[in-house]
Amino acid sequence: MLLPLLVRPSLCSSRASVLLPGCIRMLPGGAVARTLHFQAEDFLRRRLPARLVTQSRGRKWRSQQDEWRTRNKTVLTYIAAAGVGMIGLSYAAVPLYRLYCQASGLGGTAVAGHDTEQVATMTPVKERVIKVTFNADTHASMQWNFRPQQTEIFVVPGETALAFYRAKNPTDKPIIGISTYNVVPFEAGQYFNKIQCFCFEEQRLNPHEEVDMPVFFYIDPEFDEDPRMARVETITLSYTFFEAKEGQKLPLPGYSYN
């Protein structure tokens, strides 16, 4: 339908001559029609593909934008789910990690439980004297007064020892506390064994009540055989009390509370 329009005399105007320069040359006979026909074909070859390519590129770009939006929404969904999962794991990991540390002595946590036969048969290493110091802390929300009864004692590996902490509730209401503990240096935690203590067990103090809390422990004789412990002369046992809700308890596997 374009060719009949191109052969019309009105196309040989100043505006059309820009697109079809041959229009201004009036050739005799059918030469004018043939010239316009060839120029129209050349015009179609040069102009129409460019428009089609532009339209194709536009559709492709919109398709890529839609795909990117979909991918971004998917990534954001995964990130949000991972964040929620990490928060949940952080709450669950605290008691689980403490239990693991208690069983392995990792991170400066004293080993929970003891082998009765080992305690009865172990041989003290008399030439290796170790100073054990005691530290007491309370969480900011805990209103107890909590302190060790002694600042330090001297023990040797393979020998049992007894120490005491004292806690007092100076308020007019009952408060339940629960404690955690660790040993410094951390590497010594695997050799620091507790036979009896008040850790990870609820302690309820009535208004103005004061109690003594015993810690019965020993240092494994293998402490003296570990090259990493060669320069260790002082071990610090630290307790921290937190206020607990009634019924909250962190049991320790293999630990005797008798």
PDB file of C-alpha atoms in Angstrom:
ATOM      1  CA  MET A   1       0.000   0.000   0.000  1.00  0.00           C
ATOM      2  CA  LEU A   2       3.026   2.286   0.368  1.00  0.00           C
ATOM      3  CA  LEU A   3       3.987   2.266  -3.339  1.00  0.00           C
ATOM      4  CA  PRO A   4       0.801   3.985  -4.656  1.00  0.00           C
ATOM      5  CA  LEU A   5       1.389   6.744  -2.148  1.00  0.00           C
ATOM      6  CA  LEU A   6       5.008   7.121  -3.134  1.00  0.00           C
ATOM      7  CA  VAL A   7       4.164   7.612  -6.829  1.00  0.00           C
ATOM      8  CA  ARG A   8       1.741  10.410  -6.105  1.00  0.00           C
ATOM      9  CA  PRO A   9       3.043  13.834  -7.273  1.00  0.00           C
ATOM     10  CA  SER A  10       2.455  15.271  -3.790  1.00  0.00           C
ATOM     11  CA  LEU A  11       5.374  13.197  -2.515  1.00  0.00           C
ATOM     12  CA  CYS A  12       7.758  15.214  -4.656  1.00  0.00           C
ATOM     13  CA  SER A  13       7.422  18.110  -2.274  1.00  0.00           C
ATOM     14  CA  SER A  14      10.182  19.689  -0.255  1.00  0.00           C
ATOM     15  CA  ARG A  15       9.285  17.514   2.751  1.00  0.00           C
ATOM     16  CA  ALA A  16       9.299  14.264   0.791  1.00  0.00           C
ATOM     17  CA  SER A  17      12.496  15.163  -1.034  1.00  0.00           C
ATOM     18  CA  VAL A  18      14.337  14.828   2.219  1.00  0.00           C
ATOM     19  CA  LEU A  19      13.392  11.152   2.436  1.00  0.00           C
ATOM     20  CA  LEU A  20      13.304  10.448  -1.295  1.00  0.00           C
ATOM     21  CA  PRO A  21      15.839  12.707  -2.999  1.00  0.00           C
ATOM     22  CA  GLY A  22      15.118  11.096  -6.344  1.00  0.00           C
ATOM     23  CA  CYS A  23      11.689  12.634  -6.410  1.00  0.00           C
ATOM     24  CA  ILE A  24      13.127  15.935  -7.533  1.00  0.00           C
ATOM     25  CA  ARG A  25      14.508  14.367 -10.683  1.00  0.00           C
ATOM     26  CA  MET A  26      11.677  14.044 -13.185  1.00  0.00           C
ATOM     27  CA  LEU A  27      12.705  11.314 -15.593  1.00  0.00           C
ATOM     28  CA  PRO A  28      10.700  10.589 -18.810  1.00  0.00           C
ATOM     29  CA  GLY A  29       8.209   7.703 -19.135  1.00  0.00           C
ATOM     30  CA  GLY A  30       8.132   4.941 -16.563  1.00  0.00           C
ATOM     31  CA  ALA A  31      11.556   5.906 -15.236  1.00  0.00           C
ATOM     32  CA  VAL A  32       9.960   8.014 -12.526  1.00  0.00           C
ATOM     33  CA  ALA A  33       7.867   5.118 -11.259  1.00  0.00           C
ATOM     34  CA  ARG A  34      10.778   2.702 -11.352  1.00  0.00           C
ATOM     35  CA  THR A  35      13.030   5.152  -9.533  1.00  0.00           C
ATOM     36  CA  LEU A  36      10.431   5.757  -6.843  1.00  0.00           C
ATOM     37  CA  HIS A  37       9.837   2.010  -6.536  1.00  0.00           C
ATOM     38  CA  PHE A  38      13.536   1.304  -5.957  1.00  0.00           C
ATOM     39  CA  GLN A  39      13.854   4.182  -3.526  1.00  0.00           C
ATOM     40  CA  ALA A  40      10.773   2.959  -1.607  1.00  0.00           C
ATOM     41  CA  GLU A  41      12.239  -0.536  -1.312  1.00  0.00           C
ATOM     42  CA  ASP A  42      15.532   0.935  -0.094  1.00  0.00           C
ATOM     43  CA  PHE A  43      13.622   3.101   2.387  1.00  0.00           C
ATOM     44  CA  LEU A  44      11.757   0.093   3.741  1.00  0.00           C
ATOM     45  CA  ARG A  45      14.947  -1.914   4.073  1.00  0.00           C
ATOM     46  CA  ARG A  46      16.705   0.869   5.947  1.00  0.00           C
ATOM     47  CA  ARG A  47      13.868   2.200   8.143  1.00  0.00           C
ATOM     48  CA  LEU A  48      11.556  -0.629   9.099  1.00  0.00           C
ATOM     49  CA  PRO A  49      14.134  -3.067  10.573  1.00  0.00           C
ATOM     50  CA  ALA A  50      15.454  -0.348  12.868  1.00  0.00           C
ATOM     51  CA  ARG A  51      11.970   0.226  14.291  1.00  0.00           C
ATOM     52  CA  LEU A  52      11.398  -3.466  14.737  1.00  0.00           C
ATOM     53  CA  VAL A  53      14.737  -3.819  16.542  1.00  0.00           C
ATOM     54  CA  THR A  54      13.883  -0.910  18.810  1.00  0.00           C
ATOM     55  CA  GLN A  55      10.532  -2.452  19.705  1.00  0.00           C
ATOM     56  CA  SER A  56      12.173  -5.838  20.291  1.00  0.00           C
ATOM     57  CA  ARG A  57      14.782  -4.287  22.551  1.00  0.00           C
ATOM     58  CA  GLY A  58      12.074  -2.492  24.513  1.00  0.00           C
ATOM     59  CA  ARG A  59      10.140  -5.700  25.086  1.00  0.00           C
ATOM     60  CA  LYS A  60      13.348  -7.519  26.097  1.00  0.00           C
ATOM     61  CA  TRP A  61      14.278  -4.753  28.561  1.00  0.00           C
ATOM     62  CA  ARG A  62      10.818  -4.842  30.182  1.00  0.00           C
ATOM     63  CA  SER A  63      11.070  -8.621  30.436  1.00  0.00           C
ATOM     64  CA  GLN A  64      14.478  -8.350  32.135  1.00  0.00           C
ATOM     65  CA  GLN A  65      13.127  -5.773  34.572  1.00  0.00           C
ATOM     66  CA  ASP A  66      10.244  -8.078  35.532  1.00  0.00           C
ATOM     67  CA  GLU A  67      12.682 -10.962  35.986  1.00  0.00           C
ATOM     68  CA  TRP A  68      14.976  -8.824  38.176  1.00  0.00           C
ATOM     69  CA  ARG A  69      12.027  -7.731  40.332  1.00  0.00           C
ATOM     70  CA  THR A  70      11.012 -11.360  40.806  1.00  0.00           C
ATOM     71  CA  ARG A  71      14.566 -12.369  41.715  1.00  0.00           C
ATOM     72  CA  ASN A  72      14.915  -9.472  44.155  1.00  0.00           C
ATOM     73  CA  LYS A  73      11.674 -10.448  45.908  1.00  0.00           C
ATOM     74  CA  THR A  74      12.878 -14.050  46.151  1.00  0.00           C
ATOM     75  CA  VAL A  75      16.252 -12.996  47.571  1.00  0.00           C
ATOM     76  CA  LEU A  76      14.614 -10.674  50.106  1.00  0.00           C
ATOM     77  CA  THR A  77      12.291 -13.502  51.173  1.00  0.00           C
ATOM     78  CA  TYR A  78      15.253 -15.830  51.733  1.00  0.00           C
ATOM     79  CA  ILE A  79      17.152 -13.127  53.661  1.00  0.00           C
ATOM     80  CA  ALA A  80      14.155 -12.434  55.909  1.00  0.00           C
ATOM     81  CA  ALA A  81      13.651 -16.152  56.558  1.00  0.00           C
ATOM     82  CA  ALA A  82      17.343 -16.586  57.327  1.00  0.00           C
ATOM     83  CA  GLY A  83      17.237 -13.639  59.741  1.00  0.00           C
ATOM     84  CA  VAL A  84      14.251 -15.078  61.621  1.00  0.00           C
ATOM     85  CA  GLY A  85      15.967 -18.477  61.724  1.00  0.00           C
ATOM     86  CA  MET A  86      19.188 -16.984  63.068  1.00  0.00           C
ATOM     87  CA  ILE A  87      17.293 -15.190  65.849  1.00  0.00           C
ATOM     88  CA  GLY A  88      15.604 -18.445  66.840  1.00  0.00           C
ATOM     89  CA  LEU A  89      18.889 -20.339  66.767  1.00  0.00           C
ATOM     90  CA  SER A  90      20.592 -17.675  68.862  1.00  0.00           C
ATOM     91  CA  TYR A  91      18.068 -18.227  71.665  1.00  0.00           C
ATOM     92  CA  ALA A  92      18.280 -22.013  71.409  1.00  0.00           C
ATOM     93  CA  ALA A  93      22.057 -22.070  71.065  1.00  0.00           C
ATOM     94  CA  VAL A  94      22.780 -20.508  74.460  1.00  0.00           C
ATOM     95  CA  PRO A  95      21.577 -23.377  76.687  1.00  0.00           C
ATOM     96  CA  LEU A  96      22.743 -26.006  74.195  1.00  0.00           C
ATOM     97  CA  TYR A  97      26.209 -24.484  73.975  1.00  0.00           C
ATOM     98  CA  ARG A  98      26.446 -24.302  77.769  1.00  0.00           C
ATOM     99  CA  LEU A  99      25.530 -27.971  78.057  1.00  0.00           C
ATOM    100  CA  TYR A 100      28.133 -28.867  75.465  1.00  0.00           C
ATOM    101  CA  CYS A 101      30.772 -26.815  77.262  1.00  0.00           C
ATOM    102  CA  GLN A 102      29.895 -28.498  80.520  1.00  0.00           C
ATOM    103  CA  ALA A 103      30.464 -31.925  78.980  1.00  0.00           C
ATOM    104  CA  SER A 104      33.680 -31.044  77.126  1.00  0.00           C
ATOM    105  CA  GLY A 105      35.276 -28.228  79.167  1.00  0.00           C
ATOM    106  CA  LEU A 106      35.302 -25.990  76.066  1.00  0.00           C
ATOM    107  CA  GLY A 107      35.524 -22.214  76.451  1.00  0.00           C
ATOM    108  CA  GLY A 108      36.787 -22.233  80.015  1.00  0.00           C
ATOM    109  CA  THR A 109      33.776 -24.069  81.414  1.00  0.00           C
ATOM    110  CA  ALA A 110      34.497 -26.595  84.110  1.00  0.00           C
ATOM    111  CA  VAL A 111      33.629 -30.190  83.326  1.00  0.00           C
ATOM    112  CA  ALA A 112      30.353 -31.288  84.901  1.00  0.00           C
ATOM    113  CA  GLY A 113      30.076 -34.565  86.726  1.00  0.00           C
ATOM    114  CA  HIS A 114      32.888 -36.799  87.937  1.00  0.00           C
ATOM    115  CA  ASP A 115      34.105 -40.357  87.966  1.00  0.00           C
ATOM    116  CA  THR A 116      33.790 -41.619  91.556  1.00  0.00           C
ATOM    117  CA  GLU A 117      36.439 -44.260  91.021  1.00  0.00           C
ATOM    118  CA  GLN A 118      38.855 -41.725  89.570  1.00  0.00           C
ATOM    119  CA  VAL A 119      38.369 -39.399  92.544  1.00  0.00           C
ATOM    120  CA  ALA A 120      39.080 -42.245  94.941  1.00  0.00           C
ATOM    121  CA  THR A 121      42.204 -43.496  93.161  1.00  0.00           C
ATOM    122  CA  MET A 122      43.818 -40.376  91.699  1.00  0.00           C
ATOM    123  CA  THR A 123      47.277 -39.471  92.961  1.00  0.00           C
ATOM    124  CA  PRO A 124      47.943 -35.843  93.934  1.00  0.00           C
ATOM    125  CA  VAL A 125      50.820 -34.089  92.170  1.00  0.00           C
ATOM    126  CA  LYS A 126      52.379 -32.587  95.290  1.00  0.00           C
ATOM    127  CA  GLU A 127      55.115 -30.631  93.505  1.00  0.00           C
ATOM    128  CA  ARG A 128      52.597 -28.659  91.410  1.00  0.00           C
ATOM    129  CA  VAL A 129      50.817 -26.076  93.542  1.00  0.00           C
ATOM    130  CA  ILE A 130      48.092 -24.040  91.873  1.00  0.00           C
ATOM    131  CA  LYS A 131      46.361 -20.952  93.208  1.00  0.00           C
ATOM    132  CA  VAL A 132      42.590 -20.909  92.633  1.00  0.00           C
ATOM    133  CA  THR A 133      40.928 -17.501  92.923  1.00  0.00           C
ATOM    134  CA  PHE A 134      37.189 -16.868  93.119  1.00  0.00           C
ATOM    135  CA  ASN A 135      35.024 -14.237  91.470  1.00  0.00           C
ATOM    136  CA  ALA A 136      31.323 -13.405  91.857  1.00  0.00           C
ATOM    137  CA  ASP A 137      29.060 -11.300  89.619  1.00  0.00           C
ATOM    138  CA  THR A 138      25.339 -10.629  89.249  1.00  0.00           C
ATOM    139  CA  HIS A 139      23.337  -9.600  86.230  1.00  0.00           C
ATOM    140  CA  ALA A 140      22.102  -5.998  86.136  1.00  0.00           C
ATOM    141  CA  SER A 141      18.517  -7.091  86.876  1.00  0.00           C
ATOM    142  CA  MET A 142      19.532  -9.379  89.760  1.00  0.00           C
ATOM    143  CA  GLN A 143      19.049  -7.796  93.214  1.00  0.00           C
ATOM    144  CA  TRP A 144      20.980 -10.336  95.246  1.00  0.00           C
ATOM    145  CA  ASN A 145      24.181  -9.656  97.124  1.00  0.00           C
ATOM    146  CA  PHE A 146      26.591 -12.337  95.965  1.00  0.00           C
ATOM    147  CA  ARG A 147      30.255 -12.819  96.885  1.00  0.00           C
ATOM    148  CA  PRO A 148      32.862 -15.550  97.541  1.00  0.00           C
ATOM    149  CA  GLN A 149      33.650 -16.455 101.142  1.00  0.00           C
ATOM    150  CA  GLN A 150      37.352 -16.733 100.315  1.00  0.00           C
ATOM    151  CA  THR A 151      39.377 -14.889  97.714  1.00  0.00           C
ATOM    152  CA  GLU A 152      41.820 -17.739  96.996  1.00  0.00           C
ATOM    153  CA  ILE A 153      42.956 -21.198  98.013  1.00  0.00           C
ATOM    154  CA  PHE A 154      45.936 -23.347  97.043  1.00  0.00           C
ATOM    155  CA  VAL A 155      45.452 -26.849  95.640  1.00  0.00           C
ATOM    156  CA  VAL A 156      47.442 -29.480  93.787  1.00  0.00           C
ATOM    157  CA  PRO A 157      46.216 -31.571  90.834  1.00  0.00           C
ATOM    158  CA  GLY A 158      44.554 -34.761  92.005  1.00  0.00           C
ATOM    159  CA  GLU A 159      43.382 -33.305  95.311  1.00  0.00           C
ATOM    160  CA  THR A 160      39.815 -32.297  96.189  1.00  0.00           C
ATOM    161  CA  ALA A 161      39.007 -28.861  97.584  1.00  0.00           C
ATOM    162  CA  LEU A 162      35.998 -27.086  99.071  1.00  0.00           C
ATOM    163  CA  ALA A 163      35.051 -23.416  98.696  1.00  0.00           C
ATOM    164  CA  PHE A 164      31.975 -21.352  99.584  1.00  0.00           C
ATOM    165  CA  TYR A 165      29.998 -18.478  98.086  1.00  0.00           C
ATOM    166  CA  ARG A 166      27.407 -16.457  99.994  1.00  0.00           C
ATOM    167  CA  ALA A 167      24.176 -15.034  98.568  1.00  0.00           C
ATOM    168  CA  LYS A 168      21.646 -12.737 100.234  1.00  0.00           C
ATOM    169  CA  ASN A 169      18.288 -11.415  99.123  1.00  0.00           C
ATOM    170  CA  PRO A 170      18.038  -7.880 100.601  1.00  0.00           C
ATOM    171  CA  THR A 171      14.591  -7.201  99.110  1.00  0.00           C
ATOM    172  CA  ASP A 172      11.111  -7.692 100.552  1.00  0.00           C
ATOM    173  CA  LYS A 173      10.079 -10.257  97.971  1.00  0.00           C
ATOM    174  CA  PRO A 174      11.247 -13.794  97.089  1.00  0.00           C
ATOM    175  CA  ILE A 175      13.746 -13.979  94.230  1.00  0.00           C
ATOM    176  CA  ILE A 176      14.804 -17.050  92.267  1.00  0.00           C
ATOM    177  CA  GLY A 177      18.328 -17.065  90.871  1.00  0.00           C
ATOM    178  CA  ILE A 178      20.223 -19.318  88.514  1.00  0.00           C
ATOM    179  CA  SER A 179      23.980 -19.184  87.957  1.00  0.00           C
ATOM    180  CA  THR A 180      26.504 -19.869  85.244  1.00  0.00           C
ATOM    181  CA  TYR A 181      30.243 -20.233  85.651  1.00  0.00           C
ATOM    182  CA  ASN A 182      33.510 -20.448  83.768  1.00  0.00           C
ATOM    183  CA  VAL A 183      37.203 -20.959  84.355  1.00  0.00           C
ATOM    184  CA  VAL A 184      40.134 -18.766  83.298  1.00  0.00           C
ATOM    185  CA  PRO A 185      42.419 -19.537  81.539  1.00  0.00           C
ATOM    186  CA  PHE A 186      39.980 -21.205  79.185  1.00  0.00           C
ATOM    187  CA  GLU A 187      42.315 -24.106  78.393  1.00  0.00           C
ATOM    188  CA  ALA A 188      42.244 -25.161  82.043  1.00  0.00           C
ATOM    189  CA  GLY A 189      38.476 -25.671  82.011  1.00  0.00           C
ATOM    190  CA  GLN A 190      38.769 -29.264  80.778  1.00  0.00           C
ATOM    191  CA  TYR A 191      40.814 -30.170  83.879  1.00  0.00           C
ATOM    192  CA  PHE A 192      38.636 -28.321  86.403  1.00  0.00           C
ATOM    193  CA  ASN A 193      36.061 -30.858  87.664  1.00  0.00           C
ATOM    194  CA  LYS A 194      33.168 -30.037  89.986  1.00  0.00           C
ATOM    195  CA  ILE A 195      31.849 -32.723  92.301  1.00  0.00           C
ATOM    196  CA  GLN A 196      29.146 -30.519  93.770  1.00  0.00           C
ATOM    197  CA  CYS A 197      28.036 -26.964  93.125  1.00  0.00           C
ATOM    198  CA  PHE A 198      24.998 -24.710  92.872  1.00  0.00           C
ATOM    199  CA  CYS A 199      25.338 -23.872  89.179  1.00  0.00           C
ATOM    200  CA  PHE A 200      22.517 -24.256  86.650  1.00  0.00           C
ATOM    201  CA  GLU A 201      20.032 -25.021  89.397  1.00  0.00           C
ATOM    202  CA  GLU A 202      17.345 -22.703  90.734  1.00  0.00           C
ATOM    203  CA  GLN A 203      18.106 -21.065  94.053  1.00  0.00           C
ATOM    204  CA  ARG A 204      15.154 -19.442  95.782  1.00  0.00           C
ATOM    205  CA  LEU A 205      15.827 -16.910  98.517  1.00  0.00           C
ATOM    206  CA  ASN A 206      13.036 -15.495 100.614  1.00  0.00           C
ATOM    207  CA  PRO A 207      13.069 -11.826 101.676  1.00  0.00           C
ATOM    208  CA  HIS A 208      16.286 -11.026 103.589  1.00  0.00           C
ATOM    209  CA  GLU A 209      17.401 -14.667 103.500  1.00  0.00           C
ATOM    210  CA  GLU A 210      21.132 -15.419 103.352  1.00  0.00           C
ATOM    211  CA  VAL A 211      22.721 -18.767 102.434  1.00  0.00           C
ATOM    212  CA  ASP A 212      26.154 -20.287 101.936  1.00  0.00           C
ATOM    213  CA  MET A 213      26.682 -22.186  98.685  1.00  0.00           C
ATOM    214  CA  PRO A 214      29.443 -24.840  98.567  1.00  0.00           C
ATOM    215  CA  VAL A 215      31.664 -25.702  95.609  1.00  0.00           C
ATOM    216  CA  PHE A 216      33.421 -29.081  95.857  1.00  0.00           C
ATOM    217  CA  PHE A 217      35.976 -29.576  93.063  1.00  0.00           C
ATOM    218  CA  TYR A 218      39.320 -30.999  92.010  1.00  0.00           C
ATOM    219  CA  ILE A 219      41.863 -30.463  89.253  1.00  0.00           C
ATOM    220  CA  ASP A 220      42.572 -33.513  87.119  1.00  0.00           C
ATOM    221  CA  PRO A 221      46.150 -34.849  87.574  1.00  0.00           C
ATOM    222  CA  GLU A 222      46.527 -34.780  83.767  1.00  0.00           C
ATOM    223  CA  PHE A 223      46.705 -31.000  84.124  1.00  0.00           C
ATOM    224  CA  ASP A 224      50.364 -31.427  85.049  1.00  0.00           C
ATOM    225  CA  GLU A 225      51.073 -33.455  81.898  1.00  0.00           C
ATOM    226  CA  ASP A 226      49.648 -30.926  79.427  1.00  0.00           C
ATOM    227  CA  PRO A 227      52.422 -28.730  77.915  1.00  0.00           C
ATOM    228  CA  ARG A 228      49.914 -25.892  77.502  1.00  0.00           C
ATOM    229  CA  MET A 229      49.464 -25.786  81.285  1.00  0.00           C
ATOM    230  CA  ALA A 230      53.206 -25.610  82.021  1.00  0.00           C
ATOM    231  CA  ARG A 231      53.096 -21.851  82.769  1.00  0.00           C
ATOM    232  CA  VAL A 232      49.661 -21.792  84.402  1.00  0.00           C
ATOM    233  CA  GLU A 233      49.984 -21.067  88.104  1.00  0.00           C
ATOM    234  CA  THR A 234      46.634 -19.388  88.764  1.00  0.00           C
ATOM    235  CA  ILE A 235      43.095 -20.471  87.868  1.00  0.00           C
ATOM    236  CA  THR A 236      40.066 -18.244  88.405  1.00  0.00           C
ATOM    237  CA  LEU A 237      36.593 -19.648  88.995  1.00  0.00           C
ATOM    238  CA  SER A 238      33.830 -17.151  88.194  1.00  0.00           C
ATOM    239  CA  TYR A 239      30.096 -17.364  88.928  1.00  0.00           C
ATOM    240  CA  THR A 240      27.369 -15.071  87.627  1.00  0.00           C
ATOM    241  CA  PHE A 241      23.827 -15.102  88.997  1.00  0.00           C
ATOM    242  CA  PHE A 242      20.776 -14.213  86.901  1.00  0.00           C
ATOM    243  CA  GLU A 243      17.198 -13.751  88.037  1.00  0.00           C
ATOM    244  CA  ALA A 244      15.110 -16.687  86.825  1.00  0.00           C
ATOM    245  CA  LYS A 245      11.434 -17.374  86.463  1.00  0.00           C
ATOM    246  CA  GLU A 246       9.994 -20.136  88.587  1.00  0.00           C
ATOM    247  CA  GLY A 247      10.220 -23.512  86.855  1.00  0.00           C
ATOM    248  CA  GLN A 248      13.150 -22.528  84.632  1.00  0.00           C
ATOM    249  CA  LYS A 249      16.002 -25.014  84.888  1.00  0.00           C
ATOM    250  CA  LEU A 250      18.975 -26.031  82.769  1.00  0.00           C
ATOM    251  CA  PRO A 251      19.760 -29.693  83.527  1.00  0.00           C
ATOM    252  CA  LEU A 252      23.293 -30.970  83.066  1.00  0.00           C
ATOM    253  CA  PRO A 253      23.715 -34.484  81.683  1.00  0.00           C
ATOM    254  CA  GLY A 254      25.633 -36.831  83.968  1.00  0.00           C
ATOM    255  CA  TYR A 255      25.751 -34.308  86.820  1.00  0.00           C
ATOM    256  CA  SER A 256      24.797 -35.298  90.358  1.00  0.00           C
ATOM    257  CA  TYR A 257      23.079 -32.747  92.586  1.00  0.00           C
ATOM    258  CA  ASN A 258      23.118 -34.972  95.720  1.00  0.00           C
TER     259      ASN A 258
END
